[in-house]
Amino acid sequence: QVQLVESGGGLVQAGGSLGLSCAASGRTFSTTTMAWFRQAPGKEREFVAAITWSGPHTDYADSVKGRFTISRDNAKNTVYLQMNSLKPEDTAVYYCARRGVATGLSSRVYDYTYWGQGTQVTVSS
């Protein structure tokens, strides 16, 4: 069993920065791909960023490219999301996710097996 616990959410003004962390425990980090998704009220869960174990290689949603940075520390079983130049439209619950056994990048929700409980990010205008 794998547990993912997000932290670091909060309230920030537009243009500000926040950093999120996701700590994995249980059948820990493995070599699978990790990602961040988000879900705003009344909207579907959407892809934000993903990172492979080796390389690492990364992928970002167009809406966050150049503003967000995903990284991981395999020794600490932790993945991070640094969010800069935040906009009100970035307001959402942010979820950490991990693929079951696959190691490639994916932006699809159904490709991820394990999910955290989510952390709220609110950006005020």
Short mmCIF file of N, CA and C in Angstrom, two decimals:
data_model
loop_
_atom_site.label_atom_id
_atom_site.label_comp_id
_atom_site.label_asym_id
_atom_site.label_seq_id
_atom_site.Cartn_x
_atom_site.Cartn_y
_atom_site.Cartn_z
N GLN A 1 0.84 -1.19 0.00
CA GLN A 1 0.00 0.00 0.00
C GLN A 1 0.88 1.25 0.00
N VAL A 2 0.42 2.26 -0.69
CA VAL A 2 1.17 3.51 -0.79
C VAL A 2 0.32 4.64 -0.23
N GLN A 3 0.93 5.47 0.57
CA GLN A 3 0.26 6.66 1.08
C GLN A 3 0.99 7.89 0.57
N LEU A 4 0.22 8.86 0.12
CA LEU A 4 0.76 10.14 -0.35
C LEU A 4 0.12 11.25 0.48
N VAL A 5 0.95 12.09 1.06
CA VAL A 5 0.45 13.17 1.91
C VAL A 5 0.99 14.50 1.41
N GLU A 6 0.08 15.37 0.97
CA GLU A 6 0.47 16.69 0.48
C GLU A 6 0.51 17.69 1.63
N SER A 7 1.33 18.70 1.45
CA SER A 7 1.39 19.81 2.40
C SER A 7 1.86 21.06 1.66
N GLY A 8 1.63 22.22 2.29
CA GLY A 8 2.14 23.46 1.73
C GLY A 8 1.11 24.36 1.10
N GLY A 9 -0.12 23.93 1.02
CA GLY A 9 -1.14 24.79 0.44
C GLY A 9 -1.45 25.97 1.35
N GLY A 10 -2.26 26.89 0.82
CA GLY A 10 -2.63 28.05 1.61
C GLY A 10 -3.20 29.15 0.76
N LEU A 11 -3.23 30.35 1.35
CA LEU A 11 -3.77 31.53 0.68
C LEU A 11 -2.63 32.46 0.30
N VAL A 12 -2.64 32.93 -0.94
CA VAL A 12 -1.59 33.82 -1.41
C VAL A 12 -2.21 34.84 -2.37
N GLN A 13 -1.61 36.00 -2.46
CA GLN A 13 -2.09 37.01 -3.40
C GLN A 13 -1.59 36.71 -4.80
N ALA A 14 -2.32 37.20 -5.77
CA ALA A 14 -1.91 37.03 -7.15
C ALA A 14 -0.49 37.59 -7.34
N GLY A 15 0.31 36.83 -8.08
CA GLY A 15 1.70 37.21 -8.29
C GLY A 15 2.65 36.60 -7.28
N GLY A 16 2.11 36.00 -6.24
CA GLY A 16 2.93 35.41 -5.20
C GLY A 16 3.34 33.98 -5.53
N SER A 17 3.99 33.35 -4.55
CA SER A 17 4.52 32.00 -4.73
C SER A 17 4.11 31.09 -3.58
N LEU A 18 4.02 29.81 -3.90
CA LEU A 18 3.77 28.77 -2.91
C LEU A 18 4.53 27.53 -3.33
N GLY A 19 4.93 26.74 -2.32
CA GLY A 19 5.57 25.47 -2.61
C GLY A 19 4.78 24.34 -1.98
N LEU A 20 4.52 23.31 -2.76
CA LEU A 20 3.82 22.13 -2.26
C LEU A 20 4.80 20.97 -2.14
N SER A 21 4.53 20.10 -1.18
CA SER A 21 5.32 18.88 -1.01
C SER A 21 4.39 17.69 -0.95
N CYS A 22 4.90 16.54 -1.36
CA CYS A 22 4.13 15.30 -1.30
C CYS A 22 5.08 14.21 -0.80
N ALA A 23 4.81 13.72 0.38
CA ALA A 23 5.64 12.68 0.99
C ALA A 23 4.98 11.32 0.80
N ALA A 24 5.76 10.38 0.31
CA ALA A 24 5.25 9.03 0.08
C ALA A 24 5.71 8.11 1.19
N SER A 25 4.83 7.19 1.58
CA SER A 25 5.17 6.19 2.57
C SER A 25 4.51 4.88 2.19
N GLY A 26 4.82 3.84 2.91
CA GLY A 26 4.30 2.52 2.57
C GLY A 26 5.26 1.85 1.61
N ARG A 27 4.71 1.31 0.53
CA ARG A 27 5.56 0.75 -0.53
C ARG A 27 6.09 1.93 -1.34
N THR A 28 6.96 2.60 -0.79
CA THR A 28 7.38 3.97 -1.07
C THR A 28 7.59 4.34 -2.53
N PHE A 29 8.72 4.88 -2.78
CA PHE A 29 8.83 5.71 -3.96
C PHE A 29 8.89 4.92 -5.24
N SER A 30 9.53 3.82 -5.19
CA SER A 30 9.70 3.01 -6.38
C SER A 30 10.34 3.84 -7.48
N THR A 31 10.16 3.40 -8.70
CA THR A 31 10.76 4.13 -9.83
C THR A 31 9.68 4.68 -10.76
N THR A 32 8.48 4.80 -10.23
CA THR A 32 7.38 5.22 -11.08
C THR A 32 7.25 6.74 -11.14
N THR A 33 6.49 7.17 -12.11
CA THR A 33 6.28 8.60 -12.35
C THR A 33 5.35 9.19 -11.30
N MET A 34 5.66 10.41 -10.89
CA MET A 34 4.84 11.17 -9.95
C MET A 34 4.28 12.38 -10.67
N ALA A 35 3.15 12.88 -10.18
CA ALA A 35 2.53 14.03 -10.84
C ALA A 35 1.71 14.85 -9.85
N TRP A 36 1.38 16.04 -10.29
CA TRP A 36 0.44 16.91 -9.59
C TRP A 36 -0.75 17.16 -10.51
N PHE A 37 -1.92 17.07 -9.94
CA PHE A 37 -3.17 17.44 -10.59
C PHE A 37 -3.87 18.48 -9.73
N ARG A 38 -4.88 19.11 -10.28
CA ARG A 38 -5.67 20.06 -9.48
C ARG A 38 -7.13 19.99 -9.91
N GLN A 39 -7.98 20.40 -8.99
CA GLN A 39 -9.41 20.40 -9.27
C GLN A 39 -10.06 21.61 -8.62
N ALA A 40 -10.62 22.46 -9.48
CA ALA A 40 -11.33 23.63 -9.01
C ALA A 40 -12.81 23.28 -8.83
N PRO A 41 -13.53 24.03 -8.00
CA PRO A 41 -14.95 23.73 -7.78
C PRO A 41 -15.75 23.70 -9.08
N GLY A 42 -16.50 22.64 -9.25
CA GLY A 42 -17.34 22.52 -10.44
C GLY A 42 -16.61 22.11 -11.70
N LYS A 43 -15.32 21.82 -11.59
CA LYS A 43 -14.53 21.45 -12.76
C LYS A 43 -13.94 20.07 -12.59
N GLU A 44 -13.52 19.48 -13.71
CA GLU A 44 -12.87 18.18 -13.65
C GLU A 44 -11.43 18.31 -13.17
N ARG A 45 -10.91 17.22 -12.66
CA ARG A 45 -9.52 17.20 -12.24
C ARG A 45 -8.64 17.33 -13.48
N GLU A 46 -7.63 18.20 -13.39
CA GLU A 46 -6.78 18.43 -14.55
C GLU A 46 -5.30 18.28 -14.19
N PHE A 47 -4.55 17.92 -15.21
CA PHE A 47 -3.11 17.70 -15.09
C PHE A 47 -2.40 19.02 -14.88
N VAL A 48 -1.38 18.99 -14.01
CA VAL A 48 -0.54 20.16 -13.79
C VAL A 48 0.89 19.89 -14.24
N ALA A 49 1.50 18.83 -13.68
CA ALA A 49 2.90 18.53 -14.01
C ALA A 49 3.21 17.10 -13.62
N ALA A 50 4.21 16.52 -14.29
CA ALA A 50 4.64 15.16 -13.99
C ALA A 50 6.15 15.07 -14.08
N ILE A 51 6.72 14.07 -13.38
CA ILE A 51 8.16 13.90 -13.37
C ILE A 51 8.47 12.41 -13.29
N THR A 52 9.44 11.96 -14.09
CA THR A 52 9.86 10.58 -14.05
C THR A 52 10.88 10.37 -12.93
N TRP A 53 11.13 9.11 -12.63
CA TRP A 53 12.12 8.81 -11.59
C TRP A 53 13.53 9.04 -12.11
N SER A 54 13.80 8.54 -13.29
CA SER A 54 15.15 8.68 -13.84
C SER A 54 15.19 9.88 -14.78
N GLY A 55 16.34 10.45 -14.93
CA GLY A 55 16.52 11.63 -15.79
C GLY A 55 16.77 12.86 -14.91
N PRO A 56 15.77 13.37 -14.28
CA PRO A 56 14.36 13.07 -14.55
C PRO A 56 13.82 13.87 -15.75
N HIS A 57 12.75 13.39 -16.30
CA HIS A 57 12.05 14.10 -17.36
C HIS A 57 10.77 14.68 -16.80
N THR A 58 10.37 15.84 -17.31
CA THR A 58 9.19 16.51 -16.79
C THR A 58 8.24 16.91 -17.91
N ASP A 59 7.00 17.13 -17.51
CA ASP A 59 5.98 17.60 -18.44
C ASP A 59 5.06 18.55 -17.67
N TYR A 60 4.58 19.57 -18.37
CA TYR A 60 3.74 20.56 -17.73
C TYR A 60 2.51 20.87 -18.58
N ALA A 61 1.43 21.22 -17.91
CA ALA A 61 0.28 21.75 -18.62
C ALA A 61 0.66 23.12 -19.19
N ASP A 62 0.11 23.45 -20.34
CA ASP A 62 0.44 24.74 -20.96
C ASP A 62 0.13 25.90 -20.03
N SER A 63 -0.90 25.76 -19.22
CA SER A 63 -1.33 26.85 -18.36
C SER A 63 -0.35 27.19 -17.26
N VAL A 64 0.59 26.28 -16.96
CA VAL A 64 1.53 26.53 -15.87
C VAL A 64 2.98 26.58 -16.34
N LYS A 65 3.23 26.31 -17.60
CA LYS A 65 4.61 26.32 -18.10
C LYS A 65 5.26 27.67 -17.86
N GLY A 66 6.49 27.63 -17.37
CA GLY A 66 7.22 28.85 -17.10
C GLY A 66 6.93 29.44 -15.74
N ARG A 67 5.90 28.94 -15.06
CA ARG A 67 5.55 29.46 -13.73
C ARG A 67 5.73 28.40 -12.64
N PHE A 68 5.44 27.14 -12.96
CA PHE A 68 5.53 26.05 -11.99
C PHE A 68 6.73 25.18 -12.31
N THR A 69 7.31 24.59 -11.25
CA THR A 69 8.42 23.67 -11.40
C THR A 69 8.18 22.45 -10.52
N ILE A 70 8.23 21.27 -11.15
CA ILE A 70 8.10 20.02 -10.41
C ILE A 70 9.49 19.43 -10.21
N SER A 71 9.72 18.84 -9.04
CA SER A 71 11.01 18.20 -8.76
C SER A 71 10.75 17.06 -7.78
N ARG A 72 11.76 16.21 -7.61
CA ARG A 72 11.61 15.09 -6.67
C ARG A 72 12.95 14.81 -6.00
N ASP A 73 12.86 14.33 -4.78
CA ASP A 73 14.03 13.89 -4.02
C ASP A 73 13.79 12.43 -3.69
N ASN A 74 14.41 11.54 -4.45
CA ASN A 74 14.17 10.10 -4.27
C ASN A 74 14.64 9.62 -2.91
N ALA A 75 15.68 10.22 -2.38
CA ALA A 75 16.19 9.81 -1.06
C ALA A 75 15.20 10.14 0.05
N LYS A 76 14.40 11.19 -0.15
CA LYS A 76 13.41 11.59 0.84
C LYS A 76 12.00 11.13 0.49
N ASN A 77 11.87 10.40 -0.61
CA ASN A 77 10.54 9.93 -1.04
C ASN A 77 9.55 11.08 -1.15
N THR A 78 9.99 12.17 -1.72
CA THR A 78 9.17 13.37 -1.76
C THR A 78 9.21 14.01 -3.15
N VAL A 79 8.06 14.51 -3.57
CA VAL A 79 7.97 15.28 -4.80
C VAL A 79 7.47 16.68 -4.45
N TYR A 80 7.93 17.65 -5.19
CA TYR A 80 7.64 19.05 -4.90
C TYR A 80 7.00 19.75 -6.10
N LEU A 81 6.27 20.81 -5.80
CA LEU A 81 5.75 21.67 -6.85
C LEU A 81 5.95 23.12 -6.40
N GLN A 82 6.87 23.81 -7.05
CA GLN A 82 7.08 25.22 -6.78
C GLN A 82 6.22 26.04 -7.74
N MET A 83 5.38 26.88 -7.17
CA MET A 83 4.44 27.66 -7.97
C MET A 83 4.74 29.14 -7.82
N ASN A 84 5.10 29.77 -8.92
CA ASN A 84 5.42 31.20 -8.94
C ASN A 84 4.43 31.95 -9.82
N SER A 85 4.39 33.25 -9.66
CA SER A 85 3.50 34.11 -10.46
C SER A 85 2.07 33.57 -10.46
N LEU A 86 1.59 33.25 -9.29
CA LEU A 86 0.28 32.62 -9.18
C LEU A 86 -0.83 33.56 -9.63
N LYS A 87 -1.87 32.96 -10.21
CA LYS A 87 -3.03 33.68 -10.71
C LYS A 87 -4.29 33.18 -10.01
N PRO A 88 -5.32 33.99 -9.95
CA PRO A 88 -6.58 33.52 -9.33
C PRO A 88 -7.09 32.23 -9.95
N GLU A 89 -6.86 32.03 -11.23
CA GLU A 89 -7.33 30.80 -11.88
C GLU A 89 -6.53 29.56 -11.48
N ASP A 90 -5.47 29.74 -10.71
CA ASP A 90 -4.73 28.60 -10.16
C ASP A 90 -5.39 28.07 -8.89
N THR A 91 -6.41 28.75 -8.41
CA THR A 91 -7.10 28.31 -7.20
C THR A 91 -7.75 26.95 -7.42
N ALA A 92 -7.43 26.01 -6.55
CA ALA A 92 -7.94 24.64 -6.69
C ALA A 92 -7.42 23.81 -5.52
N VAL A 93 -7.93 22.60 -5.43
CA VAL A 93 -7.32 21.59 -4.56
C VAL A 93 -6.27 20.87 -5.41
N TYR A 94 -5.08 20.81 -4.89
CA TYR A 94 -3.96 20.19 -5.60
C TYR A 94 -3.72 18.79 -5.05
N TYR A 95 -3.62 17.83 -5.96
CA TYR A 95 -3.44 16.43 -5.60
C TYR A 95 -2.11 15.91 -6.12
N CYS A 96 -1.44 15.14 -5.28
CA CYS A 96 -0.26 14.40 -5.67
C CYS A 96 -0.70 13.02 -6.13
N ALA A 97 -0.04 12.49 -7.15
CA ALA A 97 -0.42 11.18 -7.66
C ALA A 97 0.80 10.39 -8.10
N ARG A 98 0.66 9.08 -8.08
CA ARG A 98 1.77 8.21 -8.50
C ARG A 98 1.24 7.09 -9.38
N ARG A 99 1.98 6.79 -10.42
CA ARG A 99 1.61 5.67 -11.28
C ARG A 99 1.92 4.36 -10.57
N GLY A 100 1.18 3.30 -10.92
CA GLY A 100 1.36 2.03 -10.25
C GLY A 100 2.69 1.39 -10.53
N VAL A 101 2.95 1.10 -11.80
CA VAL A 101 4.21 0.45 -12.17
C VAL A 101 4.88 1.12 -13.36
N ALA A 102 4.13 1.93 -14.08
CA ALA A 102 4.67 2.53 -15.28
C ALA A 102 5.66 3.63 -14.95
N THR A 103 6.60 3.84 -15.86
CA THR A 103 7.66 4.80 -15.61
C THR A 103 7.63 6.00 -16.55
N GLY A 104 6.72 6.02 -17.51
CA GLY A 104 6.68 7.11 -18.47
C GLY A 104 5.82 8.27 -18.00
N LEU A 105 5.99 9.40 -18.68
CA LEU A 105 5.18 10.58 -18.38
C LEU A 105 3.75 10.37 -18.87
N SER A 106 2.80 10.91 -18.15
CA SER A 106 1.40 10.88 -18.57
C SER A 106 0.67 12.04 -17.94
N SER A 107 -0.28 12.58 -18.68
CA SER A 107 -1.12 13.66 -18.17
C SER A 107 -2.55 13.19 -17.91
N ARG A 108 -2.77 11.89 -17.99
CA ARG A 108 -4.12 11.36 -17.86
C ARG A 108 -4.41 10.89 -16.44
N VAL A 109 -5.52 11.31 -15.91
CA VAL A 109 -5.90 10.95 -14.54
C VAL A 109 -5.90 9.43 -14.35
N TYR A 110 -6.45 8.70 -15.30
CA TYR A 110 -6.62 7.26 -15.11
C TYR A 110 -5.31 6.48 -15.20
N ASP A 111 -4.23 7.13 -15.56
CA ASP A 111 -2.92 6.46 -15.57
C ASP A 111 -2.26 6.44 -14.20
N TYR A 112 -2.87 7.10 -13.24
CA TYR A 112 -2.30 7.20 -11.90
C TYR A 112 -3.10 6.38 -10.90
N THR A 113 -2.40 5.55 -10.14
CA THR A 113 -3.03 4.58 -9.25
C THR A 113 -3.22 5.11 -7.84
N TYR A 114 -2.24 5.84 -7.34
CA TYR A 114 -2.26 6.29 -5.96
C TYR A 114 -2.43 7.81 -5.91
N TRP A 115 -3.25 8.25 -4.96
CA TRP A 115 -3.57 9.68 -4.84
C TRP A 115 -3.49 10.14 -3.39
N GLY A 116 -3.06 11.37 -3.21
CA GLY A 116 -3.11 11.99 -1.90
C GLY A 116 -4.49 12.55 -1.63
N GLN A 117 -4.65 13.13 -0.45
CA GLN A 117 -5.95 13.65 -0.04
C GLN A 117 -6.20 15.06 -0.54
N GLY A 118 -5.16 15.72 -1.02
CA GLY A 118 -5.30 17.05 -1.60
C GLY A 118 -4.98 18.15 -0.61
N THR A 119 -4.52 19.27 -1.14
CA THR A 119 -4.26 20.45 -0.34
C THR A 119 -4.80 21.68 -1.08
N GLN A 120 -5.46 22.57 -0.35
CA GLN A 120 -6.12 23.71 -0.97
C GLN A 120 -5.12 24.83 -1.26
N VAL A 121 -5.18 25.35 -2.47
CA VAL A 121 -4.42 26.54 -2.85
C VAL A 121 -5.43 27.60 -3.29
N THR A 122 -5.37 28.76 -2.65
CA THR A 122 -6.28 29.84 -2.98
C THR A 122 -5.47 31.08 -3.32
N VAL A 123 -5.72 31.63 -4.51
CA VAL A 123 -5.01 32.81 -4.97
C VAL A 123 -6.01 33.95 -5.07
N SER A 124 -5.78 34.98 -4.28
CA SER A 124 -6.69 36.12 -4.27
C SER A 124 -6.23 37.18 -5.26
N SER A 125 -7.20 37.89 -5.83
CA SER A 125 -6.88 38.91 -6.83
C SER A 125 -6.65 40.27 -6.19
#
